[in-house]
Amino acid sequence: PGEEITLNDGEQVTARMVANMRTGLNRIKGVRDAKKSPRDAYDIELDGIGGEMAFAKMRNLCPDLNVLPRKGGHDFTTHKGNTVDVKTTPLDKNDLLVTASKASGRRLP
């Protein structure tokens, strides 16, 4: 189906570092964990930042590597001014568990 993007070794290390820092800082700052999965928060965060970095690489955009807690918003603004909120899943059948406010988007190729 879609284009496959592979993160290089440096990008993978960066994704791990960002996921680790985001997970830790969220817990320290008391951010409520709203995950919809029994998976570990770090694993979910790693999938998320990896997906964001892959999308950025595919679309020639700069990923947000900020590790401070944030609420709401979107992950990217494209060169045409559209906003994108990247979602990832480790499941082959692409069953994403997201809140209704995030579920209305369309899938990009």
Rosetta silent file (secondary structure, phi, psi, omega in degrees, C-alpha in Angstrom):
SEQUENCE: PGEEITLNDGEQVTARMVANMRTGLNRIKGVRDAKKSPRDAYDIELDGIGGEMAFAKMRNLCPDLNVLPRKGGHDFTTHKGNTVDVKTTPLDKNDLLVTASKASGRRLP
SCORE:     score description
SCORE:     0.000 S_00000001
   1 L     0.000  -86.141 -172.830    0.000    0.000    0.000 S_00000001
   2 L   -91.135  174.462  178.022    1.919    3.105    1.163 S_00000001
   3 L   -70.572  138.173  178.981    5.501    4.262    0.846 S_00000001
   4 L   -96.339  128.161  179.188    7.904    2.685    3.341 S_00000001
   5 L  -116.132  130.820  177.967   10.190    5.071    5.227 S_00000001
   6 L  -113.630  129.183  175.375   13.127    3.772    7.277 S_00000001
   7 L   -80.341  135.861  178.237   14.782    5.886    9.953 S_00000001
   8 L   -74.323  175.552 -175.856   18.573    5.684    9.877 S_00000001
   9 H   -56.330  -44.671  179.816   20.595    4.789   12.987 S_00000001
  10 H   -63.323  -40.786  178.602   20.955    8.420   14.115 S_00000001
  11 H   -66.307  -37.515  178.285   17.240    9.064   13.655 S_00000001
  12 H   -66.393  -40.985  176.968   16.399    5.917   15.641 S_00000001
  13 H   -63.412  -43.060  178.419   18.655    7.000   18.518 S_00000001
  14 H   -60.397  -44.406  179.353   17.049   10.451   18.441 S_00000001
  15 H   -60.279  -42.645  179.455   13.561    8.890   18.534 S_00000001
  16 H   -64.085  -42.529 -179.472   14.531    6.765   21.564 S_00000001
  17 H   -65.096  -45.591 -179.385   15.983    9.759   23.413 S_00000001
  18 H   -64.689  -43.897  179.362   12.957   11.969   22.709 S_00000001
  19 H   -61.024  -43.104  179.826   10.505    9.185   23.674 S_00000001
  20 H   -63.431  -45.981 -178.904   12.379    8.560   26.920 S_00000001
  21 H   -68.318  -41.278  178.790   12.483   12.242   27.853 S_00000001
  22 H   -63.083  -44.628 -179.476    8.838   12.885   26.916 S_00000001
  23 H   -61.273  -48.741 -178.778    7.659    9.877   28.908 S_00000001
  24 H   -64.415  -45.993 -178.771    9.695   10.832   31.974 S_00000001
  25 H   -66.735  -35.353  176.340    8.842   14.531   31.898 S_00000001
  26 H   -61.340  -42.835  179.315    5.138   13.822   31.446 S_00000001
  27 H   -67.128  -43.082  179.725    5.144   11.675   34.591 S_00000001
  28 H   -61.359  -40.904 -177.917    7.203   14.241   36.544 S_00000001
  29 L   -82.012   -0.580  177.016    4.860   17.068   35.506 S_00000001
  30 L    76.115   21.880  177.443    1.788   15.019   36.452 S_00000001
  31 L   -68.262  127.392  179.637    0.378   14.774   32.942 S_00000001
  32 L   -67.094  132.134  179.415   -2.471   12.256   32.986 S_00000001
  33 L   -81.278  107.266 -176.450   -1.716    9.222   30.840 S_00000001
  34 L   -98.835   22.413 -177.282   -4.678    9.040   28.443 S_00000001
  35 L   -61.503  150.106 -178.240   -3.401    6.037   26.495 S_00000001
  36 L  -108.589   22.179 -173.768   -5.997    3.649   25.076 S_00000001
  37 L  -138.221  152.501  175.518   -3.724    0.617   25.128 S_00000001
  38 L   -77.919   -4.366 -179.148   -2.252   -1.738   27.723 S_00000001
  39 L   -65.325  156.962  177.632    1.185   -1.142   26.156 S_00000001
  40 L   -62.089  140.305 -177.938    3.937    0.631   28.059 S_00000001
  41 H   -58.245  -39.222  178.708    3.821    4.460   27.778 S_00000001
  42 H   -62.462  -44.330  179.985    7.435    4.591   26.514 S_00000001
  43 H   -60.835  -41.234  178.736    6.681    2.087   23.724 S_00000001
  44 H   -65.630  -43.839  178.888    3.663    4.127   22.640 S_00000001
  45 H   -62.549  -41.360  178.906    5.689    7.356   22.748 S_00000001
  46 H   -63.052  -43.933  175.490    8.492    5.720   20.723 S_00000001
  47 H   -59.091  -42.956 -177.372    6.018    4.597   18.050 S_00000001
  48 H   -64.293  -51.092 -178.963    4.565    8.103   17.989 S_00000001
  49 H   -67.961  -34.627  175.786    7.814   10.028   17.639 S_00000001
  50 H   -62.343  -42.331  177.257    9.096    7.451   15.146 S_00000001
  51 H   -64.162  -41.417  178.469    5.963    7.955   13.056 S_00000001
  52 H   -64.579  -41.419  179.483    6.298   11.724   13.258 S_00000001
  53 H   -67.545  -38.082  177.740    9.945   11.554   12.213 S_00000001
  54 H   -66.164  -41.829  177.548    9.132    9.215    9.311 S_00000001
  55 H   -61.673  -44.287  179.782    6.322   11.525    8.158 S_00000001
  56 H   -60.274  -43.144  179.943    8.677   14.506    8.376 S_00000001
  57 H   -63.409  -42.523 -178.603   11.304   12.644    6.343 S_00000001
  58 H   -66.339  -38.143 -174.409    8.730   11.650    3.716 S_00000001
  59 H  -101.224    7.539 -179.277    7.284   15.184    3.395 S_00000001
  60 L    56.429   50.889  177.936   10.547   17.123    3.808 S_00000001
  61 L  -121.167  163.900  178.083    9.395   18.744    7.059 S_00000001
  62 L   -96.357  123.365  179.714   11.142   19.316   10.360 S_00000001
  63 L   -73.895  152.357  176.300    9.801   17.120   13.198 S_00000001
  64 L   -83.945  106.810 -179.296    8.979   18.664   16.582 S_00000001
  65 L   -97.899   14.875  177.987   11.588   17.158   18.916 S_00000001
  66 L   -61.936  137.371 -177.972   10.430   19.227   21.883 S_00000001
  67 L  -106.385   -4.876 -179.277   10.248   17.076   25.020 S_00000001
  68 L   -75.021  143.954  179.552    8.228   19.413   27.255 S_00000001
  69 L   -58.376  142.734  176.851    4.614   18.430   27.959 S_00000001
  70 L  -142.017  162.287 -179.139    2.033   20.059   25.710 S_00000001
  71 L  -127.425  129.883  175.808   -1.694   19.846   25.319 S_00000001
  72 L    70.635 -162.915  178.894   -3.613   19.668   22.074 S_00000001
  73 L    85.596 -161.808 -178.174   -2.461   21.086   18.794 S_00000001
  74 L  -136.746  168.949 -176.866   -1.069   19.262   15.809 S_00000001
  75 L   -87.610  -33.625 -175.202    2.232   17.696   14.803 S_00000001
  76 E  -144.470  154.084  163.287    2.913   19.510   11.518 S_00000001
  77 E  -118.579  121.806 -176.486    1.910   22.360    9.294 S_00000001
  78 L   -73.037  171.596  178.427    2.618   21.405    5.686 S_00000001
  79 L   -62.270  -21.742  178.643    4.211   23.670    3.090 S_00000001
  80 L   -93.104    1.519  176.980    0.660   24.350    1.833 S_00000001
  81 L    91.044    4.015  177.203   -0.531   25.391    5.315 S_00000001
  82 L   -80.183  147.194  177.132   -2.493   22.233    6.168 S_00000001
  83 E   -98.102  146.977 -177.591   -2.199   20.833    9.691 S_00000001
  84 E  -134.090  132.921  172.660   -1.385   17.169   10.319 S_00000001
  85 L  -116.055  107.881 -174.998   -1.682   15.089   13.481 S_00000001
  86 L   -78.079  134.015  175.725    0.290   11.865   12.922 S_00000001
  87 L  -123.568  144.231 -179.340   -1.087    8.648   14.469 S_00000001
  88 L  -130.714  160.067  174.036    0.706    5.308   14.620 S_00000001
  89 L  -150.378  143.987  175.702   -0.107    1.722   15.498 S_00000001
  90 L   -83.922   -4.538 -175.073    2.009   -1.419   15.795 S_00000001
  91 L   -84.058  138.285  179.411   -0.917   -3.497   14.537 S_00000001
  92 L   -64.614  -31.075 -176.242   -0.925   -4.796   10.971 S_00000001
  93 L   -86.340    4.913  175.715   -4.642   -4.181   10.574 S_00000001
  94 L    58.541   41.491  174.096   -4.243   -0.480   11.456 S_00000001
  95 L   -85.488   95.642  178.571   -6.724   -0.459   14.341 S_00000001
  96 L   -86.774  136.828  174.876   -5.990    2.881   15.961 S_00000001
  97 L  -106.648   99.372 -177.847   -7.464    3.591   19.371 S_00000001
  98 L  -132.828  162.631  177.939   -7.895    7.365   19.512 S_00000001
  99 L   -68.598  157.170 -178.448  -10.328    9.836   20.995 S_00000001
 100 H   -58.175  -34.500 -178.918  -13.298   10.888   18.876 S_00000001
 101 H   -66.681  -20.749 -179.623  -11.834   14.398   18.464 S_00000001
 102 H  -102.093   -9.361 -170.726   -8.781   12.896   16.712 S_00000001
 103 L   -87.345   -4.127 -173.061  -10.588   10.189   14.714 S_00000001
 104 L   -89.802   -0.906 -177.684  -12.204   12.372   12.050 S_00000001
 105 L   -73.484  172.712  177.020   -9.104   12.983    9.917 S_00000001
 106 L  -108.165  155.893 -178.381   -8.283   11.401    6.601 S_00000001
 107 L   -85.734  130.897  177.338   -5.396    9.091    5.884 S_00000001
 108 L   -91.565  145.393  177.163   -2.561   10.469    3.796 S_00000001
 109 L   -68.089    0.000    0.000   -0.742    8.225    1.336 S_00000001
